[in-house]
Tab-separated table of C-alpha atoms in Angstrom:
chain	number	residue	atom	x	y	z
A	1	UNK	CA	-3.264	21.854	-29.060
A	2	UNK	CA	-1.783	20.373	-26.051
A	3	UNK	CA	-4.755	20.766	-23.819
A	4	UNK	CA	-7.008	19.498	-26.776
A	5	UNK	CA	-4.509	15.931	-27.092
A	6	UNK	CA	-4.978	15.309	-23.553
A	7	UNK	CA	-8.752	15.777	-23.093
A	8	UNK	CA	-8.542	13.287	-26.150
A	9	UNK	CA	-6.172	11.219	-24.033
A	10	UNK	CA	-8.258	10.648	-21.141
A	11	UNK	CA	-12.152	11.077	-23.197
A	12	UNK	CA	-10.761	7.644	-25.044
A	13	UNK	CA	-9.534	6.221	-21.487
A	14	UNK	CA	-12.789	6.646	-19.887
A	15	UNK	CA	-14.633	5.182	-23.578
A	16	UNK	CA	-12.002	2.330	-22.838
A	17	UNK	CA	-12.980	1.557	-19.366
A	18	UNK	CA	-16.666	1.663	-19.710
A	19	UNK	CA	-15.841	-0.824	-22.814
A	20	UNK	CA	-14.152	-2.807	-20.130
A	21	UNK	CA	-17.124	-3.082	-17.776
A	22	UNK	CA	-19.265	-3.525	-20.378
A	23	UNK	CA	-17.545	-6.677	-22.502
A	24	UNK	CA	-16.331	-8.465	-19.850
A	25	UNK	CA	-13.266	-9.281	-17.361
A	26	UNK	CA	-9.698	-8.966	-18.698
A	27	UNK	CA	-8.082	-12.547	-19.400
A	28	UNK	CA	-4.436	-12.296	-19.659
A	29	UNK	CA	-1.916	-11.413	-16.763
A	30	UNK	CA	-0.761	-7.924	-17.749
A	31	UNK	CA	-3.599	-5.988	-17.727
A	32	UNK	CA	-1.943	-2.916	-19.163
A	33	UNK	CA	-2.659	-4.370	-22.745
A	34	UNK	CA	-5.580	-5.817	-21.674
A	35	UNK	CA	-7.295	-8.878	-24.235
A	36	UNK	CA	-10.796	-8.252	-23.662
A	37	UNK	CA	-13.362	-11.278	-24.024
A	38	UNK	CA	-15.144	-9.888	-27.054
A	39	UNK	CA	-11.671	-9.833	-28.535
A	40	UNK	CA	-11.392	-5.624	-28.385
A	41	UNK	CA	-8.271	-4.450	-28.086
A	42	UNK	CA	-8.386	-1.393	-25.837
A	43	UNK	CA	-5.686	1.138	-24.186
A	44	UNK	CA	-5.339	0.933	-20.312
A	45	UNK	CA	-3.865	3.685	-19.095
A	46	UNK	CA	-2.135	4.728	-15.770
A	47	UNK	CA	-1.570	7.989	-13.697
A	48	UNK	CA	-2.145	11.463	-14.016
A	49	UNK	CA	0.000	11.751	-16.704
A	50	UNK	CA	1.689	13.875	-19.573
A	51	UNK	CA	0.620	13.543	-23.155
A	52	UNK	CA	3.757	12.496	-25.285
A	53	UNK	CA	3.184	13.295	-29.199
A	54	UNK	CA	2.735	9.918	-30.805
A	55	UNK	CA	1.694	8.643	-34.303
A	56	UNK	CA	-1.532	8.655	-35.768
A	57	UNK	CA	-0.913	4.840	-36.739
A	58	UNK	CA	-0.084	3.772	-33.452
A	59	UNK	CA	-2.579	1.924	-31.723
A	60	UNK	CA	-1.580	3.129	-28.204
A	61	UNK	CA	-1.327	6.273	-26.359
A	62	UNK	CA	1.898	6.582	-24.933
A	63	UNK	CA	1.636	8.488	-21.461
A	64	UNK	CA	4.805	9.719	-19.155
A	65	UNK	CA	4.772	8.586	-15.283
A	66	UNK	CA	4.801	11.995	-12.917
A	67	UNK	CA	7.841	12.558	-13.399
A	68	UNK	CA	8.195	14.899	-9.748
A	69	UNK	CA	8.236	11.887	-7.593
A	70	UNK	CA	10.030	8.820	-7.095
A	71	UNK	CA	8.168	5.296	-8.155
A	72	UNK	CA	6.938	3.793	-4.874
A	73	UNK	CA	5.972	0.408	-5.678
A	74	UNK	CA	4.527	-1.546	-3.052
A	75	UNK	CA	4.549	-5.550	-2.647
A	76	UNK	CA	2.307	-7.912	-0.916
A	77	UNK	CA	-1.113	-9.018	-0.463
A	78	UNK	CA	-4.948	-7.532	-1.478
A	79	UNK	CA	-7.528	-8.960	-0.502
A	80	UNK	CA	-11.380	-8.463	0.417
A	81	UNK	CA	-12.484	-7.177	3.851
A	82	UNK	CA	-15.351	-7.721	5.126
A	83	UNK	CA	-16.553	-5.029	7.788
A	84	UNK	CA	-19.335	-5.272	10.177
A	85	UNK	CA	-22.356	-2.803	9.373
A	86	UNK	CA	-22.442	-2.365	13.194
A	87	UNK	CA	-19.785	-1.849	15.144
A	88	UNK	CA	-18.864	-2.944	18.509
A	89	UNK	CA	-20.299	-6.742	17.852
A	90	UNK	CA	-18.796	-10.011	17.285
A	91	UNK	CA	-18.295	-11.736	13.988
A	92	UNK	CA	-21.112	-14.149	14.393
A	93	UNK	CA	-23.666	-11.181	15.945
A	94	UNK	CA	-22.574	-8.457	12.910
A	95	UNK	CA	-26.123	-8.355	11.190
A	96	UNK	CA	-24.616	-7.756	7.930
A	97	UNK	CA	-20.639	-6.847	6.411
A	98	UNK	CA	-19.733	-4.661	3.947
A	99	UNK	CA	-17.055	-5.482	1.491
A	100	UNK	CA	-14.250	-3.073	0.753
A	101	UNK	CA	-10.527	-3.640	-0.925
A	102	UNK	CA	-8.070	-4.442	1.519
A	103	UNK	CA	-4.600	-5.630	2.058
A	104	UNK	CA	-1.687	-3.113	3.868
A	105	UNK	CA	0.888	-2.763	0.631
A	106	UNK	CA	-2.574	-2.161	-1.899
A	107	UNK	CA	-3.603	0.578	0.485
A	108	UNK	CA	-0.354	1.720	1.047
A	109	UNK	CA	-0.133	1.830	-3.195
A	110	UNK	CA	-3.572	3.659	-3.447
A	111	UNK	CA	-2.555	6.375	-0.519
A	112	UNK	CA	0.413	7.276	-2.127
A	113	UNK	CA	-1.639	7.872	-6.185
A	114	UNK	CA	-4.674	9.714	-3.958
A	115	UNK	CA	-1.695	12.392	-2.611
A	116	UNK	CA	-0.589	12.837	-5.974
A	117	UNK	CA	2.292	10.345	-6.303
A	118	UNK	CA	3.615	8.147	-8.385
A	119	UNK	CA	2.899	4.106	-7.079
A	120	UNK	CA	2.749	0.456	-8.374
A	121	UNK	CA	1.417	-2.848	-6.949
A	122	UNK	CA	3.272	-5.916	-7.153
A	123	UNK	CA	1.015	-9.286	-6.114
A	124	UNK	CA	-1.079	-12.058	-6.980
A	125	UNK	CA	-5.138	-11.837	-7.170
A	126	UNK	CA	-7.179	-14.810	-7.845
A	127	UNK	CA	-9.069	-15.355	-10.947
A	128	UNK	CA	-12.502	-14.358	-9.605
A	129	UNK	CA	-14.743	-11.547	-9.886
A	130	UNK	CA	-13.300	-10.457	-6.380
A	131	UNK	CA	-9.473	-10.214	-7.800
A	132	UNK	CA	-10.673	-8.335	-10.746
A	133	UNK	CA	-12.192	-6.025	-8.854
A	134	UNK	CA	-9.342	-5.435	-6.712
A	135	UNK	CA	-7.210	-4.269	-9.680
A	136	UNK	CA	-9.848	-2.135	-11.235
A	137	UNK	CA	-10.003	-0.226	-7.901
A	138	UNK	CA	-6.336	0.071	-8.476
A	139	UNK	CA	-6.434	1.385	-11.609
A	140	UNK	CA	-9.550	4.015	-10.910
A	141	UNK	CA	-7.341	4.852	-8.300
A	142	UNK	CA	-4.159	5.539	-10.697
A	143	UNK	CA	-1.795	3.144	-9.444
A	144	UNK	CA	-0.070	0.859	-12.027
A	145	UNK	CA	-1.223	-2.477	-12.109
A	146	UNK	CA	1.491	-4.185	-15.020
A	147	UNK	CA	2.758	-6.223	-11.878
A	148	UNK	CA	-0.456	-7.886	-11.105
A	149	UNK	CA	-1.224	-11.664	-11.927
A	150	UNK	CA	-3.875	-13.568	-11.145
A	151	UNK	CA	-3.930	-16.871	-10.554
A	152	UNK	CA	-6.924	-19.486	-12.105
A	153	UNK	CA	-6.481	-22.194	-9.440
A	154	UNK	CA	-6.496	-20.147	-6.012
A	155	UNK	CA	-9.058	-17.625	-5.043
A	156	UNK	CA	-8.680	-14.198	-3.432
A	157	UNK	CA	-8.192	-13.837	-0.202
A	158	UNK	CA	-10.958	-12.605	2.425
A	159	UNK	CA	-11.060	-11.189	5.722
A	160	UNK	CA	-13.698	-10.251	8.040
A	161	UNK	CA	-12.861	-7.510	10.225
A	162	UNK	CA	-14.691	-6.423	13.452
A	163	UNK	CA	-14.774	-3.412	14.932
A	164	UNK	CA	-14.810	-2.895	18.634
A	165	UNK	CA	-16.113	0.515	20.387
A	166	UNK	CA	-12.921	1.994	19.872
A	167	UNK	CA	-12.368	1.397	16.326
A	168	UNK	CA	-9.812	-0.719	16.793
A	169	UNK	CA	-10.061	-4.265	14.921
A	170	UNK	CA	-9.871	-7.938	15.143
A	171	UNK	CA	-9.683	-10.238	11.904
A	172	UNK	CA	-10.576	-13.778	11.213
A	173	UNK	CA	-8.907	-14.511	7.661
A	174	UNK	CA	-9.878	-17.094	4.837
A	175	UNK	CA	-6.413	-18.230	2.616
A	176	UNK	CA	-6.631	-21.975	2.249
A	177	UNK	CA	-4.277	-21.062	-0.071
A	178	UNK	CA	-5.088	-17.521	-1.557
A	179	UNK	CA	-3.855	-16.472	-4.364
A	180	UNK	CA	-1.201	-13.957	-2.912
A	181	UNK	CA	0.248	-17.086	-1.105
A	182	UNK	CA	1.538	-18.669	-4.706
A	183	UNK	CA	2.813	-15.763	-6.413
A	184	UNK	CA	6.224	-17.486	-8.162
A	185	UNK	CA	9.255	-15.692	-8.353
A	186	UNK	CA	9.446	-16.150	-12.406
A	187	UNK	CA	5.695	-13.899	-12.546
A	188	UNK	CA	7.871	-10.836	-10.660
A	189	UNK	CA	7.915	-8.167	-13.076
A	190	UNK	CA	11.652	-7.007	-12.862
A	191	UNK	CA	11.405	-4.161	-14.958
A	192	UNK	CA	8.938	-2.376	-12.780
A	193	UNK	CA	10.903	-3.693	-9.557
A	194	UNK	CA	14.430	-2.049	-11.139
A	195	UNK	CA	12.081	1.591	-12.150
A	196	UNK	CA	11.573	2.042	-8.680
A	197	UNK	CA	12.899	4.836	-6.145
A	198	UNK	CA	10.859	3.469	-2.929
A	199	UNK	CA	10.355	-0.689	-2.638
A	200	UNK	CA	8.070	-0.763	0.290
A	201	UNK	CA	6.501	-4.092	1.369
A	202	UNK	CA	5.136	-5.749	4.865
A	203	UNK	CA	5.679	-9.424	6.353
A	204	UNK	CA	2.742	-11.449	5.201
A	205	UNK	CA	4.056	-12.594	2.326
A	206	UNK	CA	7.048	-13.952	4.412
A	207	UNK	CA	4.556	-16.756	5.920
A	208	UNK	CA	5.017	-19.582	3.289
A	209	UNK	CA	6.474	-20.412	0.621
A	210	UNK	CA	6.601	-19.674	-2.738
A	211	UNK	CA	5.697	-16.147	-1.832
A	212	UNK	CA	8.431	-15.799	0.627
A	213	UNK	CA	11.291	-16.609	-1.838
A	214	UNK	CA	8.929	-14.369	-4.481
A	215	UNK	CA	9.209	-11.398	-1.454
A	216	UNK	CA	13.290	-11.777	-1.126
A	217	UNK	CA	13.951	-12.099	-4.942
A	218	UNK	CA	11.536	-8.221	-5.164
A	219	UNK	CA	13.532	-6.899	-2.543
A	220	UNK	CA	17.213	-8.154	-4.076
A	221	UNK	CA	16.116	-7.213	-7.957
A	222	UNK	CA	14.591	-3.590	-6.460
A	223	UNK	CA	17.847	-3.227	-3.997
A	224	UNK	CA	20.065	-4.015	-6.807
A	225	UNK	CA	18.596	-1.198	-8.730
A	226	UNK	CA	18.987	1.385	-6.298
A	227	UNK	CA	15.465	1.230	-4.525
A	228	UNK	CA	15.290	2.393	-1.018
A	229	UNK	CA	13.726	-0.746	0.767
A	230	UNK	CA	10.656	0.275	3.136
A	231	UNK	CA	9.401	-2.268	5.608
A	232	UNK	CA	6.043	-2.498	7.852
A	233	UNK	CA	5.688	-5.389	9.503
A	234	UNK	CA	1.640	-5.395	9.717
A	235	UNK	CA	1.426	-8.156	12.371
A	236	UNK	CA	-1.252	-10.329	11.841
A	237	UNK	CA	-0.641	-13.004	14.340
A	238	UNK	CA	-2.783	-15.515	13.375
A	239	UNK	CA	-1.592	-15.776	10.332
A	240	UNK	CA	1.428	-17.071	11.444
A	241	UNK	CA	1.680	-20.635	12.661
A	242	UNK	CA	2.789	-19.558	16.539
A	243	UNK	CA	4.321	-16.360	17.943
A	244	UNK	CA	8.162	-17.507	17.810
A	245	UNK	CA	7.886	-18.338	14.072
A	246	UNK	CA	5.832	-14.669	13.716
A	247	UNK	CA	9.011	-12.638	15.588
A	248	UNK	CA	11.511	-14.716	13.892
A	249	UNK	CA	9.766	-14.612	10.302
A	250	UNK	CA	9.197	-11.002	10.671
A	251	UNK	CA	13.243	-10.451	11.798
A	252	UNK	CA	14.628	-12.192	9.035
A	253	UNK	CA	14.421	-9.141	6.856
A	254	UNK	CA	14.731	-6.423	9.162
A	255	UNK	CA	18.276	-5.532	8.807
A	256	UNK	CA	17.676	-5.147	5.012
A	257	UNK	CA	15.314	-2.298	5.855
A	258	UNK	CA	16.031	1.359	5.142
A	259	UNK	CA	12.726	2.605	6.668
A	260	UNK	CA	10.929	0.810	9.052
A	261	UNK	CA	7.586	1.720	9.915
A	262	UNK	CA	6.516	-0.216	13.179
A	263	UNK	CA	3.771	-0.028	15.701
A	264	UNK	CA	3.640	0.290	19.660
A	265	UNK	CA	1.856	-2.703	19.968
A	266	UNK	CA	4.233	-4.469	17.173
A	267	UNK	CA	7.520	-3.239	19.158
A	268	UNK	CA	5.995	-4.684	22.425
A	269	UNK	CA	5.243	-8.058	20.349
A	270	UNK	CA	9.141	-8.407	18.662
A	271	UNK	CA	11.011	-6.676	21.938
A	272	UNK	CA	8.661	-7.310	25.255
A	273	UNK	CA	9.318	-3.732	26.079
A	274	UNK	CA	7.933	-0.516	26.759
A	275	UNK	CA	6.986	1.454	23.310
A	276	UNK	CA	7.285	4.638	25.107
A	277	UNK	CA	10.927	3.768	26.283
A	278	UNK	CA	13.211	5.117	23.624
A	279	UNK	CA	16.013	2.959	24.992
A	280	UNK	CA	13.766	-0.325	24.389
A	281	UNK	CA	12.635	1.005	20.597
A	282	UNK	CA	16.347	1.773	19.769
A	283	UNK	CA	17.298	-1.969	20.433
A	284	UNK	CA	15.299	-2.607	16.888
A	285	UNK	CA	17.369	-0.287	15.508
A	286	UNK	CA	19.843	-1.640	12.975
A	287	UNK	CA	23.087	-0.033	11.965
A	288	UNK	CA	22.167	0.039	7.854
A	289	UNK	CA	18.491	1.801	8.758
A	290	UNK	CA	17.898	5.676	7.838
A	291	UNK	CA	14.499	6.117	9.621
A	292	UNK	CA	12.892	4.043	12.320
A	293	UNK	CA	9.032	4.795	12.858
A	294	UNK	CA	7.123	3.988	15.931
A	295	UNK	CA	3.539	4.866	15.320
A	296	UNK	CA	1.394	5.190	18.910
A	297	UNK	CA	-2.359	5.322	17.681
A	298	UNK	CA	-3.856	8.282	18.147
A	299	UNK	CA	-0.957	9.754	20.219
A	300	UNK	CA	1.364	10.426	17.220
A	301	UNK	CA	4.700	8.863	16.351
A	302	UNK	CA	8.409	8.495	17.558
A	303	UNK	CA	11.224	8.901	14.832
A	304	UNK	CA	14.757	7.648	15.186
A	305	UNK	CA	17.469	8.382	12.345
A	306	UNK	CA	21.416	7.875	12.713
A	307	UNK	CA	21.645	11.387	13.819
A	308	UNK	CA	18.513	12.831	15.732
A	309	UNK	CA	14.940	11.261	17.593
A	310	UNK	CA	11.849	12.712	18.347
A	311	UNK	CA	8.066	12.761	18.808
A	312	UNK	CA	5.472	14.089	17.023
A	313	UNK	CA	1.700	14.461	18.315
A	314	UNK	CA	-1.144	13.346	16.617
A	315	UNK	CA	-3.854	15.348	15.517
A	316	UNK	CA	-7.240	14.795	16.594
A	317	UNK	CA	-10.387	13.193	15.666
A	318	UNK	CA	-13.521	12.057	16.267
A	319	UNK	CA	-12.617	7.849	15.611
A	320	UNK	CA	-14.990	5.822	13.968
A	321	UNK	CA	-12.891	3.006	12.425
A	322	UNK	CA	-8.953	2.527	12.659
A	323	UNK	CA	-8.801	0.379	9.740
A	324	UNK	CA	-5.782	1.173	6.912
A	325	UNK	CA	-4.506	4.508	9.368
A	326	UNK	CA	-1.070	2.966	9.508
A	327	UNK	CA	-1.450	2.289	5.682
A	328	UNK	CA	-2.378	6.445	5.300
A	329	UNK	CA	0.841	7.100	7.570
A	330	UNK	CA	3.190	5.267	5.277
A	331	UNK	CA	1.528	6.621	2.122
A	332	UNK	CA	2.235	10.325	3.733
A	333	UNK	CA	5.918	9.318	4.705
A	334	UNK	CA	6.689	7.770	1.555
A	335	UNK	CA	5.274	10.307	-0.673
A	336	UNK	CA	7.325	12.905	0.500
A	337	UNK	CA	10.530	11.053	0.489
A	338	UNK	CA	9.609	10.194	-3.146
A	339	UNK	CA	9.681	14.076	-3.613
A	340	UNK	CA	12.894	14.833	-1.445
A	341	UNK	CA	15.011	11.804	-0.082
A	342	UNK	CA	16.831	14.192	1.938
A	343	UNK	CA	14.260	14.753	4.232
A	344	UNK	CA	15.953	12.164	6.215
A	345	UNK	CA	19.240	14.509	7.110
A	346	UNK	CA	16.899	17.579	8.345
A	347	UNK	CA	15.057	17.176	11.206
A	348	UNK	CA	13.028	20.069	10.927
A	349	UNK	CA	11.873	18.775	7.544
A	350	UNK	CA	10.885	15.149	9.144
A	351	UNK	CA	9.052	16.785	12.198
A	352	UNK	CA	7.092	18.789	8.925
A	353	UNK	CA	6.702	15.375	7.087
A	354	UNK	CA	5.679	13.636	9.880
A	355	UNK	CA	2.860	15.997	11.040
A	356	UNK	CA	2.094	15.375	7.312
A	357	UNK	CA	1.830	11.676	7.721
A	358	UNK	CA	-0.105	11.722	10.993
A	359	UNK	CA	-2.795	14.335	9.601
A	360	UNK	CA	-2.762	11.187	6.537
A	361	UNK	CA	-3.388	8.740	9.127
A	362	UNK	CA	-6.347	10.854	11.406
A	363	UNK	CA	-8.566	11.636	8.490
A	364	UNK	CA	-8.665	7.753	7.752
A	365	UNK	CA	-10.387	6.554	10.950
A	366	UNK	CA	-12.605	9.095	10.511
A	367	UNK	CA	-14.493	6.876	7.721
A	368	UNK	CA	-15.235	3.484	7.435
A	369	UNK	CA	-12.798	1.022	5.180
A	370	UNK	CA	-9.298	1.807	4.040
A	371	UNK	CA	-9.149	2.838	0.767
A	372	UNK	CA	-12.192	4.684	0.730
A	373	UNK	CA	-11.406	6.790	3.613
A	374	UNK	CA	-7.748	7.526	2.602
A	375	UNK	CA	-7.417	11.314	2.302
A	376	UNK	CA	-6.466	13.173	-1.260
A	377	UNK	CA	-3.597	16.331	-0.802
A	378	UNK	CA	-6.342	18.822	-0.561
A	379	UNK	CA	-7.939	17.366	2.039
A	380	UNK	CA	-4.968	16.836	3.997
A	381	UNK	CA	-3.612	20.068	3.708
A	382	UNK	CA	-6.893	21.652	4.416
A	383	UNK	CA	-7.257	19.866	7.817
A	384	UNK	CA	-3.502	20.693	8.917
A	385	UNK	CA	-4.881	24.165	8.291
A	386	UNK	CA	-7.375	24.082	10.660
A	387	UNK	CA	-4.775	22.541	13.233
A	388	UNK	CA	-2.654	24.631	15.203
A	389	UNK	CA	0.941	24.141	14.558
């Protein structure tokens, strides 16, 4: 009976999203009771999820979040990338881009449901075929979306993204304002901010106003419900109006942080030091912080808790683009402190998580485009297989 309900369950989701595509774009703000423009009212439902026994009568089907991890919901900006079909070529030489979902906290969100997990996005869209199709590649992706708006006089923000030899990437951005940069702190959905176990957001959102005082109220409502508050910076400097105003904005929340996830090239930026120089990375560490993370690229990571440090190496690929790798890190970190917050009191359990994250992070640049490329558990746990310990 039970297996019966919930191929019934998820044979009427997929009838429900084609429906979707097929009538047009959801109008209202909270697209888990989405108003569709033909006037069908359909269920949109979330997760990989448990069938609960409802009424016959009742319109909806009522599904339970998975229930073995934490509620990671993640805060910030998506947007549109644009990527160079050729790599290794300036912006204006790139004979064509390809478009793919974007934005650090929406990857971050989309890692976490591909491992399995349980993860919400909190931002602001525009109203435009390109924010609509930003949260349906959330919710294909099983991430809950009830803490999306969208917003009918900005449009979504775009960034084209090249792609040097290396992989690495430099971006040239378009927000003139974008949407994510007027989310109000009145369209916060509190309730989802209070359900969750993980708050985990990055710095962009710090850059103006009214999405910086919209970013502070998320952290205080989540904080205040007994959310531990994960921070990666995800520099973008030229987003920021100079350098001083980029350390400075960037520092004003740091000492809120429980987990901070920073790169080399980030602690170099906010301390002039050497990365490598454990001394130098511990001056960014604040008394209140549980983990400090300083990923190195393809070289692995350096951890720093109240009671033990480390490194762990990476694990090694063949690099074809770096793009949403630190994203794929986070999602493996977070995930399993979702699962077992006291990962953070055994190091032998971090060092474990950590190879975890890093194997998250390698598999990413080994594909074009973030979300695309980010890895599922199988395939993670697969290629740590095939790694020697």
């Amino acid at each position: 009976m039970f297996l019966h309900q919930t191929r019934l369950a998820f044979m009427l989701y997929n009838r429900a999203s084609r429906n979707t595509r097929k009538f047009g774009r959801v109008l209202c703000s909270r697209p888990e009771t989405a108003i569709l423009s033909r006037t069908a009212r359909l269920p949109v439902l979330f997760g990989q999820c448990n069938l609960q026994t409802v009424s016959p009568a009742d319109s909806k089907l009522v599904i339970s979040s998975r229930s073995e991890h934490e509620k990671v919901v993640c805060f910030g900006e998506m947007l549109i990338d644009f990527v160079p079909t050729v790599g290794g070529l300036s912006l204006a030489d790139a004979p064509a881009f390809k478009k793919a979902p974007g934005g650090a906290p929406a990857n971050v969100a989309v890692g976490i449901a591909k491992l399995g997990g349980n993860a919400a996005f909190v931002g602001k869209v525009g109203d435009d075929e390109f924010g609509y199709m930003l949260v349906d590649v959330l919710r294909e992706n099983e991430v809950e979306t009830r803490g999306c708006r969208f917003d009918a006089n900005a449009r979504t923000a775009l960034a084209f993204v090249t792609l040097r030899h290396d992989g690495e990437r430099e971006f040239m951005f378009y927000r003139n304002p974008s949407a994510d940069m007027l989310f109000e702190p009145e369209e916060l959905d509190t309730e989802l901010l209070r359900e969750a176990g993980i708050f985990h957001y990055g710095s962009i959102s710090l850059i103006t106003e009214p999405s910086r005082s919209t970013h502070l109220e998320a952290m205080r409502i989540a904080k205040e419900g007994g959310a531990v508050l994960s921070y990666d910076p995800n520099l973008r400097l030229p987003l920021w109006p100079s350098a001083k105003a980029a350390r400075e904005g960037i520092k004003s929340i740091w000492d809120h942080a429980d987990i901070i996830k920073v790169s080399d090239e980030e602690v170099k930026f906010l301390t002039g030091g050497d990365p490598s120089d454990d001394e130098n990375n511990l001056t960014l560490f604040h008394p209140g912080c549980k983990l400090m993370l300083v990923t190195e690229g393809g070289e692995g990571c350096r951890y720093y808790t109240p009671k033990f440090r480390g490194r762990v190496d990476s694990l090694k690929v063949q690099v074809v683009d770096t793009t949403g790798a630190g994203d794929a890190f986070c999602a493996g970190v977070l995930i399993q402190l979702g699962k077992d917050i006291s990962i953070l009191e055994n190091e032998g359990k971090l060092r474990e998580a950590l190879r975890f994250a890093n194997a998250c992070g390698a598999i990413t640049t080994t594909e074009r485009g973030a979300i695309p490329s980010l890895p599922d558990m199988d395939t993670v746990m697969q290629f740590i297989s095939k790694v020697p310990a």
